[in-house]
Structures are given as structure tokens and as C-alpha cells.
Coordinates of C-alpha atoms in Angstrom, one line a residue:
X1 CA 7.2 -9.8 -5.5
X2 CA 8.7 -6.4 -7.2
X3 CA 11.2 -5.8 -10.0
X4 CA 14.4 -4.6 -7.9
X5 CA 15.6 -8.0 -8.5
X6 CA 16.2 -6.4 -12.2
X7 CA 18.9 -3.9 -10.9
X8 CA 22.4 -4.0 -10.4
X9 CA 23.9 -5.0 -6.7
X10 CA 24.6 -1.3 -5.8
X11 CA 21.0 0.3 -7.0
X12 CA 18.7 -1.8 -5.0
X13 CA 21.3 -1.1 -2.0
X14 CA 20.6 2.8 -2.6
X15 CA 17.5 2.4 -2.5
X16 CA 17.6 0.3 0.6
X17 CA 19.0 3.3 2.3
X18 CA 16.4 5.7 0.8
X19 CA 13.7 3.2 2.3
X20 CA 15.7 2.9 5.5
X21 CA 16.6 6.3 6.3
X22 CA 12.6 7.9 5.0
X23 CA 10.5 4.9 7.0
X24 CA 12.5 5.4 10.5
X25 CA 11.3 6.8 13.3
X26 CA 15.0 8.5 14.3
X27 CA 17.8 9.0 12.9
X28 CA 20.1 6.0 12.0
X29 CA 23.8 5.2 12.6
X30 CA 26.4 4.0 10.1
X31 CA 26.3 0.4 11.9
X32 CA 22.8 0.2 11.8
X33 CA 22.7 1.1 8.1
X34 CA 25.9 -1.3 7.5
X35 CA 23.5 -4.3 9.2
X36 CA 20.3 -3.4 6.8
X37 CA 22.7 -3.3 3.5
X38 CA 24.8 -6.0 4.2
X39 CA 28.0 -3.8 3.1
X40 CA 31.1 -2.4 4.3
X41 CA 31.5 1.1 5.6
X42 CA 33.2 2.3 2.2
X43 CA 30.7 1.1 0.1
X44 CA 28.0 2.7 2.2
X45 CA 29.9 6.4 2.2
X46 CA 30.4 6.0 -1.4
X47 CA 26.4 4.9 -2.3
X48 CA 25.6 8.3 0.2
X49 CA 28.1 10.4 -1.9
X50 CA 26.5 8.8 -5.2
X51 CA 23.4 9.6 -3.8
X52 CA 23.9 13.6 -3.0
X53 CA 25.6 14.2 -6.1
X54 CA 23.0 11.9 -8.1
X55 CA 20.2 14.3 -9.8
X56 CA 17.4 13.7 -7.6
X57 CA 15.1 15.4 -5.4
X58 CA 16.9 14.8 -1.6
X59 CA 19.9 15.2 0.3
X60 CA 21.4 12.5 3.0
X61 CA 23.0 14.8 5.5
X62 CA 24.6 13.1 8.7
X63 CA 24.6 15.0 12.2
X64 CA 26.0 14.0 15.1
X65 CA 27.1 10.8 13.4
X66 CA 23.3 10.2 12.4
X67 CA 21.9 10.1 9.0
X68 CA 18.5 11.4 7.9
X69 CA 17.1 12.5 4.8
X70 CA 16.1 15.2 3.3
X71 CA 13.6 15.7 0.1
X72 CA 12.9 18.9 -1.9
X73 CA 10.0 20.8 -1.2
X74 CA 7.1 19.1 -3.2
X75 CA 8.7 15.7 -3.5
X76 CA 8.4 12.1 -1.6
X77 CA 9.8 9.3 -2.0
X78 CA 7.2 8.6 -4.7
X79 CA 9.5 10.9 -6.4
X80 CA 12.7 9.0 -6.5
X81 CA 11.0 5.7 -7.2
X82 CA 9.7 7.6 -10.2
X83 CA 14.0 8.8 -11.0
X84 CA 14.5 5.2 -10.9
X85 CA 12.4 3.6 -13.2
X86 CA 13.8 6.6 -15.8
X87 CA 17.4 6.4 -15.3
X88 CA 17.9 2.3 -14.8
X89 CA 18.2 0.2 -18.0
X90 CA 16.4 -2.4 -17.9
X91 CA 13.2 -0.2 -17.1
X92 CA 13.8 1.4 -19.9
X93 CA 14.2 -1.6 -22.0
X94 CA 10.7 -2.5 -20.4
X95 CA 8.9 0.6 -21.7
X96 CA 10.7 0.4 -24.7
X97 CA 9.7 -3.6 -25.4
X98 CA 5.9 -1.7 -24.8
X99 CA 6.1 0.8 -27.4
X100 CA 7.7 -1.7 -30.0
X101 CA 9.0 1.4 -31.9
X102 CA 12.5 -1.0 -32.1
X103 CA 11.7 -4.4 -33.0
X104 CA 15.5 -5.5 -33.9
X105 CA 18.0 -6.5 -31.0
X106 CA 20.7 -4.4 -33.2
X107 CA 18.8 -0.9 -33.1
X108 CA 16.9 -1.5 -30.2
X109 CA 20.4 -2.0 -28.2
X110 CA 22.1 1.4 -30.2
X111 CA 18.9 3.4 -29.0
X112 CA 20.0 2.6 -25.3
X113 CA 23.5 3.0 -25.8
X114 CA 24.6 -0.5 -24.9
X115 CA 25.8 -3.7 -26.5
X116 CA 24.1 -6.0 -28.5
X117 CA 25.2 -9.1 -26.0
X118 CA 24.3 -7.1 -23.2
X119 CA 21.0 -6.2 -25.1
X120 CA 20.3 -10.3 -24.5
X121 CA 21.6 -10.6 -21.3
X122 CA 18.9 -7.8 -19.8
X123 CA 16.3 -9.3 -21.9
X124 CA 16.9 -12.7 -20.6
X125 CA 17.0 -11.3 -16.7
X126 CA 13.7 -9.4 -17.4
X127 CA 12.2 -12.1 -19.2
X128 CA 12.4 -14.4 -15.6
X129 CA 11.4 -11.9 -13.9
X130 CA 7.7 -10.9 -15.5
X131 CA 6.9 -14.7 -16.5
X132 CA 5.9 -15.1 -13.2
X133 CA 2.9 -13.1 -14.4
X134 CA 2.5 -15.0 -17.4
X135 CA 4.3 -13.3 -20.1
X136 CA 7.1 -13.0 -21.7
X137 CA 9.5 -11.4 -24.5
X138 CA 9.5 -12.7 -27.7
X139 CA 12.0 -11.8 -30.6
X140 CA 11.4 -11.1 -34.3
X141 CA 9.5 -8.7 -33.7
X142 CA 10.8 -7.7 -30.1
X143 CA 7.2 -7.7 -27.9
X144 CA 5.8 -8.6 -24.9
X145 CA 3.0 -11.4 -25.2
X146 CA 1.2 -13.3 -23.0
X147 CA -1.8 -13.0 -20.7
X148 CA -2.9 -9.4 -22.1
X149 CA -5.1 -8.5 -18.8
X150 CA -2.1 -8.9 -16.9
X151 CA 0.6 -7.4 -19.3
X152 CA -2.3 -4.1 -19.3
X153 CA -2.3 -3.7 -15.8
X154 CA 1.3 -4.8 -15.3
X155 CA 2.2 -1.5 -17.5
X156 CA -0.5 0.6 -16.0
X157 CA 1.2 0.3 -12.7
X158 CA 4.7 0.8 -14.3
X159 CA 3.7 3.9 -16.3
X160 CA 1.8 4.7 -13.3
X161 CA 4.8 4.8 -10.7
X162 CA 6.9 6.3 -13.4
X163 CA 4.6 9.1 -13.0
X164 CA 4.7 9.0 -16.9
X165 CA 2.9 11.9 -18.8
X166 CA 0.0 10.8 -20.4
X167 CA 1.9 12.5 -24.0
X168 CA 4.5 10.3 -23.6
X169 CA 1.9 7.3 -25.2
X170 CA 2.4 9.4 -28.5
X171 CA -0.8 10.5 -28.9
X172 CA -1.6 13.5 -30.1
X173 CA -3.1 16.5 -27.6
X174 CA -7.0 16.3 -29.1
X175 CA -7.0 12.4 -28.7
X176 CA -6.0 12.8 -24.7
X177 CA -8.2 15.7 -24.4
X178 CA -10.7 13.6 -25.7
X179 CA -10.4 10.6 -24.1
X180 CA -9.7 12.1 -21.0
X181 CA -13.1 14.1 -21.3
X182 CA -14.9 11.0 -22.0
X183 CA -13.6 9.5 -19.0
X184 CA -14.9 12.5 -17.2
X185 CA -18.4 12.3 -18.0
X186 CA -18.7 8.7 -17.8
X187 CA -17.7 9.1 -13.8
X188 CA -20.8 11.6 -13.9
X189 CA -23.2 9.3 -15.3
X190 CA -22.0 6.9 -13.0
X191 CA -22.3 9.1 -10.1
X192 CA -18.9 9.1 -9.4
X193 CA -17.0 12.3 -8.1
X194 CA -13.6 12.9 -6.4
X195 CA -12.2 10.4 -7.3
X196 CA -8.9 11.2 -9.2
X197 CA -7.5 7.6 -8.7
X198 CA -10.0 6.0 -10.6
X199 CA -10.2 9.1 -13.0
X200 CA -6.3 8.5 -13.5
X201 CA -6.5 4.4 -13.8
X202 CA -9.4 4.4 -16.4
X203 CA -7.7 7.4 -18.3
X204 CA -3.8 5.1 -18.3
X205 CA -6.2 1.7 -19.2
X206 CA -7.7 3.5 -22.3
X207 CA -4.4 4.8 -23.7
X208 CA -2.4 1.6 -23.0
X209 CA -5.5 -0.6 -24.5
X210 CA -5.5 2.0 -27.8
X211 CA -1.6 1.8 -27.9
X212 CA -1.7 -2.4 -27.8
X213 CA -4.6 -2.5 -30.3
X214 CA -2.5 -0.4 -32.6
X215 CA 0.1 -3.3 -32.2
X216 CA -2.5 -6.5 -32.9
X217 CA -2.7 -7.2 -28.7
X218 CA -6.2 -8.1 -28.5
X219 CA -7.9 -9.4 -25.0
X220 CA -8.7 -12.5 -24.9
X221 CA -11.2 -12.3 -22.3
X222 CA -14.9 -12.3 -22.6
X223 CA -16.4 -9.0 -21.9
X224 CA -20.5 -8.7 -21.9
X225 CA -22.8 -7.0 -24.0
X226 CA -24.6 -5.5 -20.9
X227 CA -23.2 -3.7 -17.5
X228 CA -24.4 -1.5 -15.0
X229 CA -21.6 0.7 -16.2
X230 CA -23.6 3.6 -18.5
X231 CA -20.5 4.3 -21.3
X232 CA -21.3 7.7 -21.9
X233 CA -24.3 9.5 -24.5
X234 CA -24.1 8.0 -28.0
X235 CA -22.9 11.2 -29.2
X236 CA -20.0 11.2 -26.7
X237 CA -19.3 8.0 -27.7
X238 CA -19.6 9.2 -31.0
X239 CA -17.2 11.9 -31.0
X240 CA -14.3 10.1 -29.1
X241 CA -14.6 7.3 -32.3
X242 CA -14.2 10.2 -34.9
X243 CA -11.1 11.4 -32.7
X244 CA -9.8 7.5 -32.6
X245 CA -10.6 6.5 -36.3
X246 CA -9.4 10.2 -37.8
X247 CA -5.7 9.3 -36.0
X248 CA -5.1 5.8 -35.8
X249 CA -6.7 5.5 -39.1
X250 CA -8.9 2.0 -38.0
X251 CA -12.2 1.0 -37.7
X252 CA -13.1 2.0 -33.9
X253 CA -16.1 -0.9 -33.3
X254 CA -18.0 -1.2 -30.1
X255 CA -16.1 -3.7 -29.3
X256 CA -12.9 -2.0 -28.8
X257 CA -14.1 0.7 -27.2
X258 CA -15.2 -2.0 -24.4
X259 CA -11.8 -3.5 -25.1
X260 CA -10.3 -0.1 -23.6
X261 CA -13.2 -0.1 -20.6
X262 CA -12.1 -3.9 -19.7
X263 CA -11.5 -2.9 -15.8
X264 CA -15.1 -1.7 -15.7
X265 CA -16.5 -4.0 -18.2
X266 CA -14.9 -7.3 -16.6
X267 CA -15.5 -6.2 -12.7
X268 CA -12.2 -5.6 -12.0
X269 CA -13.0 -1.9 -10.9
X270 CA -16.4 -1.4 -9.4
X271 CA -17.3 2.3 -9.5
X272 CA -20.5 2.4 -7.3
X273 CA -22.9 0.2 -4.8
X274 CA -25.5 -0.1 -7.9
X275 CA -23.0 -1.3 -10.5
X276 CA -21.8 -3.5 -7.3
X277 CA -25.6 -4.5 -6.5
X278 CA -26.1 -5.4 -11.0
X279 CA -22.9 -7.2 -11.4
X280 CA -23.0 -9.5 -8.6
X281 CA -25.9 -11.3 -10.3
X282 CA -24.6 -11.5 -13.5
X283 CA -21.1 -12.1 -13.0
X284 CA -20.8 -15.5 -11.1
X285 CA -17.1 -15.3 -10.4
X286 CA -17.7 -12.0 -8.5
X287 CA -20.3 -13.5 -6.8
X288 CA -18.5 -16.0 -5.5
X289 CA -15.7 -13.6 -4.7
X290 CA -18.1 -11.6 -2.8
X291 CA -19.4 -14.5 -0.8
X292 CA -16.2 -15.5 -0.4
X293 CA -14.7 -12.3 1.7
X294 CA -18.1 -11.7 3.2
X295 CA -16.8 -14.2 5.8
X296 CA -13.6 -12.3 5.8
X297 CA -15.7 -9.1 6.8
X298 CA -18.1 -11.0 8.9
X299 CA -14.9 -11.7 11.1
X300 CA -14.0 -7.9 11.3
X301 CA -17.5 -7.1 12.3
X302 CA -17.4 -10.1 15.4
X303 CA -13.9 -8.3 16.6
X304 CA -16.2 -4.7 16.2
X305 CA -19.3 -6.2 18.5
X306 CA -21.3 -6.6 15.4
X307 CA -21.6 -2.5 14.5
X308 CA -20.8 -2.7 10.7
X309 CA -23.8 -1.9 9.2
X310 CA -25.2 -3.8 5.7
X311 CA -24.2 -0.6 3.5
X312 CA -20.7 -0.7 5.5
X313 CA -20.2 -4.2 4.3
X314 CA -20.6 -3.7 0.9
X315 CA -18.7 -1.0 0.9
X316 CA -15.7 -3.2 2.2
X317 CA -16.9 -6.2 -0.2
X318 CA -16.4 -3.3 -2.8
X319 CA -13.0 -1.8 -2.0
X320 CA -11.3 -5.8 -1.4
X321 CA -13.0 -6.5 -4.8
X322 CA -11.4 -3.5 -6.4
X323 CA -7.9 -4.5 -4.5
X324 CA -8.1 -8.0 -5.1
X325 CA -10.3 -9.9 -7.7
X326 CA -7.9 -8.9 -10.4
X327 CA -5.3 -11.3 -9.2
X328 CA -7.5 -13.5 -7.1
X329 CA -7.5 -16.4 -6.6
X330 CA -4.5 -18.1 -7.2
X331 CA -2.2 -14.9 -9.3
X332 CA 0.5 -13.5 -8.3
X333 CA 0.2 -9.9 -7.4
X334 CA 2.0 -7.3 -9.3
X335 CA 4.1 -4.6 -7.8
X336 CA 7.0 -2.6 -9.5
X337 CA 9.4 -1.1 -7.1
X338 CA 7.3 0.5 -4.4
X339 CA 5.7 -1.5 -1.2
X340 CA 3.5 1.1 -0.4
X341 CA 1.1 -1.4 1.0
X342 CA 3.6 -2.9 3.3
X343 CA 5.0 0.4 4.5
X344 CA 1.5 1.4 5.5
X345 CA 1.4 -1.4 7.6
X346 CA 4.9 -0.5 9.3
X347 CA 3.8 3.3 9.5
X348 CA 1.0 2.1 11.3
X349 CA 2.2 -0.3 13.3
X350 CA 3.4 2.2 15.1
X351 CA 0.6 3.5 16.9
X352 CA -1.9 0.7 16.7
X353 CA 0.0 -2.5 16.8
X354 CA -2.6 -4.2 18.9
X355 CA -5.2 -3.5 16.0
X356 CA -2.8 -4.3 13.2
X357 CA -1.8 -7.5 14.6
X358 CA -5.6 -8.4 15.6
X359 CA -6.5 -8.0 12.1
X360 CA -3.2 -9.6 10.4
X361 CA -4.5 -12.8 12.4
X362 CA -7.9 -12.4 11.0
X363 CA -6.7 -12.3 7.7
X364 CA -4.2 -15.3 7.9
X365 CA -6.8 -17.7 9.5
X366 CA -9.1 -16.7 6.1
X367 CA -6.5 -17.4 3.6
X368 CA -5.7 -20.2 5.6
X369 CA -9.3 -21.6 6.1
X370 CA -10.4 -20.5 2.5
X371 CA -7.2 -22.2 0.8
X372 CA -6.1 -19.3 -0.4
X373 CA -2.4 -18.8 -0.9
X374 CA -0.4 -16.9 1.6
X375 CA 2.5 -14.4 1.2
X376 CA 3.5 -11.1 2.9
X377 CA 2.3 -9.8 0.2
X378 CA -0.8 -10.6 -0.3
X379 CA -1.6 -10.3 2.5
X380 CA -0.6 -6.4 3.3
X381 CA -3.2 -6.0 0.4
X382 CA -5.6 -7.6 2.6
X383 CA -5.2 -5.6 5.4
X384 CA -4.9 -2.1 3.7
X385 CA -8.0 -3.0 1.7
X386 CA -9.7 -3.5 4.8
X387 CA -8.0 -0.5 6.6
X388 CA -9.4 1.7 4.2
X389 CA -13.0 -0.1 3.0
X390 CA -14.0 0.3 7.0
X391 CA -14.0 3.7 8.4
X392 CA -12.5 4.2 11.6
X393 CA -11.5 0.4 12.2
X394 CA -8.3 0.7 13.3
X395 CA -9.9 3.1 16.2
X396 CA -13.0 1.1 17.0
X397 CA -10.6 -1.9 16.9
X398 CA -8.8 -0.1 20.2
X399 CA -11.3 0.9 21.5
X400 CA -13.1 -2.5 21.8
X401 CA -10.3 -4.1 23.4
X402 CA -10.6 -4.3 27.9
X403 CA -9.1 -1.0 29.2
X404 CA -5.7 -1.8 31.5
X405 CA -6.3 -0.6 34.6
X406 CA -3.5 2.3 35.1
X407 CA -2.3 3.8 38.6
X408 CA -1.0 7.7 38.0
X409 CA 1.0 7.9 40.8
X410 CA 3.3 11.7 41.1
X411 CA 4.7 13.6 43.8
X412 CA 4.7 16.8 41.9
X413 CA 1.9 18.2 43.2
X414 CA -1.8 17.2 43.6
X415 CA -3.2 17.8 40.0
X416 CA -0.4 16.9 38.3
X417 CA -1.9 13.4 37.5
X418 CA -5.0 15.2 35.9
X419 CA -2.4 16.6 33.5
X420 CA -0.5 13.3 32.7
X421 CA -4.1 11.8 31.9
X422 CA -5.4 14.4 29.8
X423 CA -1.6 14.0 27.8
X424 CA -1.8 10.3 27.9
X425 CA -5.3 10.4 26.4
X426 CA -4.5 12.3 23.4
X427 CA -0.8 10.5 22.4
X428 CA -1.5 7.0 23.9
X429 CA -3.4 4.8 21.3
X430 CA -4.5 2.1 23.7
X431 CA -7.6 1.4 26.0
X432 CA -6.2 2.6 29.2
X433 CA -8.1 3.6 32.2
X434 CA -7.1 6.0 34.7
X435 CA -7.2 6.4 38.6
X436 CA -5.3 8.4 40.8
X437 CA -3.6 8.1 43.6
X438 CA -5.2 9.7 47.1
X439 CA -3.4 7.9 50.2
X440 CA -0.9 10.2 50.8
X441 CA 2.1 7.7 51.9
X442 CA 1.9 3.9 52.1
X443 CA 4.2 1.3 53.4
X444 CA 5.6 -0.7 50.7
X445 CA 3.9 -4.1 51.9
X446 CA 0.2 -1.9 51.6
X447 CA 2.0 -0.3 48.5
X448 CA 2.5 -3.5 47.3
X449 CA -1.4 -4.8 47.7
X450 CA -2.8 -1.8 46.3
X451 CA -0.6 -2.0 43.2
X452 CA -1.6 -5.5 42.3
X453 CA -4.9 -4.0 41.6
X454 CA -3.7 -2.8 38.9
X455 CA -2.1 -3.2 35.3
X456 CA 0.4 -0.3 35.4
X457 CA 1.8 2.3 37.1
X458 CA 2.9 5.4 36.0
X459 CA 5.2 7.1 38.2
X460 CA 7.8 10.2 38.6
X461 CA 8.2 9.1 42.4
X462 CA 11.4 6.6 42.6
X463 CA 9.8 3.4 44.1
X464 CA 10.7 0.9 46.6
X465 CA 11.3 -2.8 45.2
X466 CA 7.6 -4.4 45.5
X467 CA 6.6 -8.0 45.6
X468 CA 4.4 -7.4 43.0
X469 CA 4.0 -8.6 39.3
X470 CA 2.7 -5.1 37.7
X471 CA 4.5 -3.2 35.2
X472 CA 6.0 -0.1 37.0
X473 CA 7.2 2.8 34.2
X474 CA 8.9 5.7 35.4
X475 CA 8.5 9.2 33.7
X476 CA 9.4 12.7 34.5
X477 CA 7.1 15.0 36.2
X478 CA 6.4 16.3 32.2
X479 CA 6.5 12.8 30.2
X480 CA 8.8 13.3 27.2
X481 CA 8.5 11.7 24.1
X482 CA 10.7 8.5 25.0
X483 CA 7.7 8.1 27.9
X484 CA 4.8 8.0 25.7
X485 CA 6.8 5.6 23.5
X486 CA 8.0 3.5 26.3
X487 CA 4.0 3.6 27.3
X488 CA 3.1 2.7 24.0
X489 CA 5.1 0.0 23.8
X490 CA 4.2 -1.6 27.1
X491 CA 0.7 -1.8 25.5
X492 CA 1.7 -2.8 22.5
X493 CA 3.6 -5.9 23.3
X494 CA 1.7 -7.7 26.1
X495 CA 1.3 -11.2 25.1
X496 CA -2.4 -12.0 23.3
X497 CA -3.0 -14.5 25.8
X498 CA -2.8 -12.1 28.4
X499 CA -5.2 -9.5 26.5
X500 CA -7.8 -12.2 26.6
X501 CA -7.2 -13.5 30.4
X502 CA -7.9 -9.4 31.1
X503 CA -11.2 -9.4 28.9
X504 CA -12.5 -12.5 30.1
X505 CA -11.9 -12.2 33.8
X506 CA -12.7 -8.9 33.6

């Protein structure tokens, strides 16, 4: 669940049509945008207008009575999710309950420009819709409480897809260039390189855990004395607590400087296979987590004939762990206004949906048979993480399922089938095997016979009716681009049950 519950009516509708019109594969229609919003045609024109005028990096143009976007070179979508959480109120009235620079309704509400009984009325809104990560806003002093792990991460994600400069925490340049050097070489130690994501999380979780300790938020989680983790040399640890204590003027222990390394020091980011390897036999909850989605993985490596090695297992264990043990078991997962997780899923959908769909069922039947609970949510996280923790899987996946037995049948001329196979092959992501047709004419009954030996054909000829049950697409002599899709579909939607009847008679 995201936060576009928090905006108006007509700002989660332009976004809607930002989301629509980027994720399609063709250009859309007024109707079919009209269906997706919900809205009238006026309403729809005037959001595009709003949109084109609005200062942001893309342009809705309309050709042919077809809409399709258009970004700036450089930008994404990324990049107007980040507009958004800038310009919309109540996001700023989040980042502005984390700073606690304001901690009176009456300047808090002339800082934004907006009335004191509107003040309450977004704080109440935002308020139900964050204490379903358990915290909340509290007044005199205006702050955020509550379960400090997830308020830390909930903000690292915000500030994250606000694509907030790391300045903007109100440090001065020497502390980020110190902290962010420290970061640096405690990846090296750890034998961790090219890896700006992690770089980039640690880096936000150090600043946001400074900025909170400033405040009196204090973690209320155990962290150990001992990791795998190596923090840095003494004297690099030495010289970021000079930094710390010379600008925030407090006593920089040990103990918060694990306070601002929680992810690594409480599991929830697992750098390497040896810090992996440590913690799993210290830390009984990711041990358990471990053993829990090593059945998980065991059932991706049955679909894969058993070919994930020990060392490709782990590597999976490691990547779910990093996606998943911070809100598992029974959390709700946090997302802010992207679902990049979910789009991932449609994007790819589109060329494997055999493999996607085998391994969405794989996933549901372990949350179901683990008692784990079940959203859409949840589990898109499930099958990115597994997506991206096993190389190649969406590819052995198709490759591992029983090739259809497919007919090229043209009247082109006698090599032209060699060519559709060698195109097929390279745009067609599905087990299909190829044969090619010799006889050169047939009477429909013997037509008829040989096609039932088959799963498809694939023909530019225009065919008699045939009492036959195979599929029969018709292309032209050079397959266009509605062809391969029509191809792709065929394969993509046969029924499971007939998938299996073809591997086990096969």
C-alpha cells in the first residue's frame, strides 16, 4: 500500500495518466483513458492541459487521436514522481514533521502557506495513512513517533524517491564528505564494489539516524556488540566522531555510531556471502528466515531441473533477505508513490508470461503453505527479488518448458521458412520447435492429418477450413510486428493444463 491515497482527487488521476500513457505498449485513446480514470472527457483534456503547462519534465502530445508521452532528455518517470512529492502538500508537511524545525500547528501551517484548520485536517489524513506502519503524529512538539526502524526506513525511501540532495539534511559540506567517505571505505573492507545502491542507502540511513538522534529518536532495537560487518580502521572511525561531535556538539559513543549502521548491524542489509555465512549463526531470526525461503528457492530450483548451484542459492537467500526480512513476517511493506516492483512485473509480462506466471504460482503456494500473509504487494517483491537474486531465470525458466511443435508453412518461395525461423527465434520468447513444410500440395483431408501433428501453424498461404483442432496463425510473407505479438500471445495464453498434458505425453 502507497501514499497516493494522501492527494487530492485530480493529482492521483494525473498521475494515473502519467502511469498509463509511460507503461503502454501503444498509444492510447481518449475512451480508453476515460475507462482507466473513471472521468469525463473534460476533466481528462483539462488534467492533459494542466499537465503540459505544469513545470515538469514531459509533454502529452496526441496524434492521430492517440496520446503518448513524451519526457525530456535525461528524465523518467522517476523524475516526475520525484516533482510530486515536492510540489504536493501533504508531502511536504511529511518532510517537514521530520525535520521538526516547526513544532507549533500556527507556524508550521504559515511556513506552508495554508490554514491553520487545514493544518489539522492534513495531519489527521496523513496520520491514518502511516499508522499502518506503526507510527504516528503527535502534537506539542509536532513529531513523528513510533516504531523508529520503520519511521527510518519509511523516510529513507521518501527522501529517496524525492531524489532529495543529501545537503538538504542541513548538514554541513565536511560532515557529508565525511560520512560519505566512511561509507566508502567500509564497502572496501567489506569487499564490496559497484554497488551505488547500497553506497546510497547506507549513506541516507547515517544522515537520517544523525538527524533523529539530534531530536532524542533513539532505536529501540537490540543491536550486537559483534558482526561480520568490519566498521572501518579505528582512525576512520576516529575522524568521522571528531566531524560528528565538533558539529552537533554531543558525545558520539560507539553506540550511536552502530545506531546509524542499524541496517548492517541488525541484518537487514547483508553486504557479502561471509557476513551472510557469520550472521546466520548468530542471529536466530535470520536463520530462521533463511530456512524459511530456502524452500521457496528449493521450488525454483525443481521448476530449473535442479541446476542452481549451492553458491547460487545463497546468493538468492541473500538478495530475498535484503528485499524482505525488514518487514517480514507479518509488516506491512512500505512504498511511497512508485510501484516499481509491480511495473516490473507488467513490463515483463510481456515477453515471458509463461515464466512470470510459473513463478507468481510458486510464490503464492509458499506464502500460502508457510502462513505468510498475501497481497499483490508483497508478493511482486517476491517475485522481483527472485528475478534478480537468480541469473538468467526468467530464460532457463522458458527454456525448460516442452517446445510446441510448430509447422512453417509459405508459398513464397522455398527458403523463405528458414527466414521466418531464424526471425521467430530471435523475437519469440517461447520454446518453439521448427519444421518445415516439403510436400509440395496436399489435399485438405491429408492437410488435415499432417497438421494434427502439430501445435501451430504458421502460414502466409490462405488455408482451406480443416477438421483439425491446431491453432492456424496467418502472417505475411515478412511477419510484422502485430505477427510476432499475435505469436507471442498464442504461447502465452495456452491454458497450464494444457502445458503439462504436452510435457507429460510428450
Amino acid at each position: 500500500m502507497n501514499l497516493q491515497g494522501l492527494m487530492k482527487k485530480e493529482t492521483i488521476r494525473r498521475v494515473t495518466i502519467i502511469e498509463s500513457l509511460y507503461y503502454s505498449e501503444s498509444f492510447l485513446s481518449s475512451d480508453q483513458l476515460i475507462d482507466q480514470l473513471d472521468c469525463s472527457l473534460p476533466a481528462l483534456i483539462n488534467d492533459i492541459r494542466y499537465l503540459n503547462n505544469d513545470d515538469t519534465p514531459l509533454q502529452i502530445r496526441k496524434h492521430k487521436g492517440l496520446y503518448h508521452l513524451d519526457f525530456d532528455p535525461g528524465s523518467s518517470i522517476d523524475t516526475y514522481y520525484a516533482g510530486v512529492l515536492n510540489k504536493v502538500l501533504e508531502f511536504q508537511i511529511l518532510e517537514g514533521l521530520f525535520f521538526e524545525r516547526l513544532t507549533c500547528i500556527q507556524k508550521f501551517s504559515a511556513q506552508l502557506n495554508c490554514s491553520f484548520s487545514n493544518l489539522q485536517r492534513y495531519l489527521k489524513k496523513i496520520d491514518s495513512g502511516i499508522q499502518q506502519w506503526d507510527f504516528h503524529i503527535y502534537h506539542r512538539p509536532l513529531r513523528i513517533e513510533g516504531n523508529e526502524e520503520m519511521i527510518r526506513q519509511f523516510y529513507y525511501l521518501f527522501f529517496k524517491e524525492k531524489r532529495m540532495p543529501f545537503k538538504n539534511y542541513g548538514f554541513s559540506e565536511r560532515l557529508l564528505q565525511g560520512v560519505d567517505k566512511f561509507i566508502h571505505l567500509l564497502m572496501q573492507e567489506n569487499n564490496v564494489t559497484n554497488n551505488m545502491n547500497t553506497h546510497f542507502q547506507l549513506l541516507h540511513h547515517f544522515l537520517i539516524a544523525l538527524h533523529r538522534i539530534t531530536k532524542e529518536h533513539h532505536l529501540d532495537t537490540h543491536l550486537p556488540n559483534s558482526s561480520a560487518v568490519k566498521l572501518g580502521s579505528e582512525i576512520d572511525q576516529f575522524n568521522l566522531r571528531c566531524l560528528i561531535e565538533r558539529e552537533l556538539k554531543i558525545p558520539f559513543t560507539d553506540q550511536l555510531m552502530k545506531e546509524c549502521l542499524w541496517p548492517l548491524l541488525s541484518d537487514k542489509i547483508v553486504l557479502n556471502a561471509e557476513q551472510q555465512n557469520t550472521q546466520r549463526n548468530k542471529n536466530l531470526y535470520l536463520a530462521a528466515f533463511y530456512h524459511t525461503h530456502r524452500e521457496l528457492v528449493s521450488r525454483v530450483n525443481e521448476e530449473l531441473g535442479y541446476t542452481l548451484s549451492e553458491s547460487e542459492v545463497s546468493e538468492a537467500l541473500r538478495i530475498l533477505g535484503n528485499d524482505i526480512y525488514f518487514f517480514y513476517p507479518n509488516r506491512e511493506p512500505i512504498s511511497i508513490l512508485a510501484a516499481p516492483k509491480k511495473y516490473m512485473i507488467t513490463l515483463l509480462r510481456m515477453k515471458y508470461s509463461r515464466a512470470i506466471s510459473k513463478i507468481e504460482r510458486i510464490v503464492q503456494t509458499f506464502l500460502d503453505t508457510s502462513h505468510l500473509p498475501y497481497t499483490q504487494e508483497r508478493k511482486d517483491i517476491y517475485c522481483c527479488s527472485l528475478i534478480i537474486g537468480i541469473p538468467h531465470l526468467l530464460e532457463r525458466l522458458t527454456v525448460r518448458e516442452k517446445p510446441l511443435k510448430v509447422l512453417l508453412l509459405s508459398d513464397a518461395s522455398p527458403k523463405h521458412e528458414v527466414l521466418w525461423g531464424s526471425i521467430l527465434e530471435n523475437f519469440i520468447k517461447a520454446p518453439l520447435h521448427y519444421e518445415y513444410f516439403e510436400t509440395p500440395f496436399l489435399e485438405p483431408e491429408k492437410l488435415a492429418a499432417v497438421a494434427n501433428k502439430y501445435d501451430l501453424i504458421i502460414t502466409d498461404v490462405t488455408m482451406p477450413k480443416l477438421d483439425t483442432n491446431t491453432a492456424i496463425i496467418a502472417v505475411n510473407s515478412c511477419p510484422t510486428p502485430q505477427d510476432l505479438v499475435a505469436i507471442q500471445q498464442f504461447f502465452d495464453n495456452i491454458a497450464p493444463v494444457e502445458q503439462c498434458q504436452l510435457e507429460r505425453y510428450a
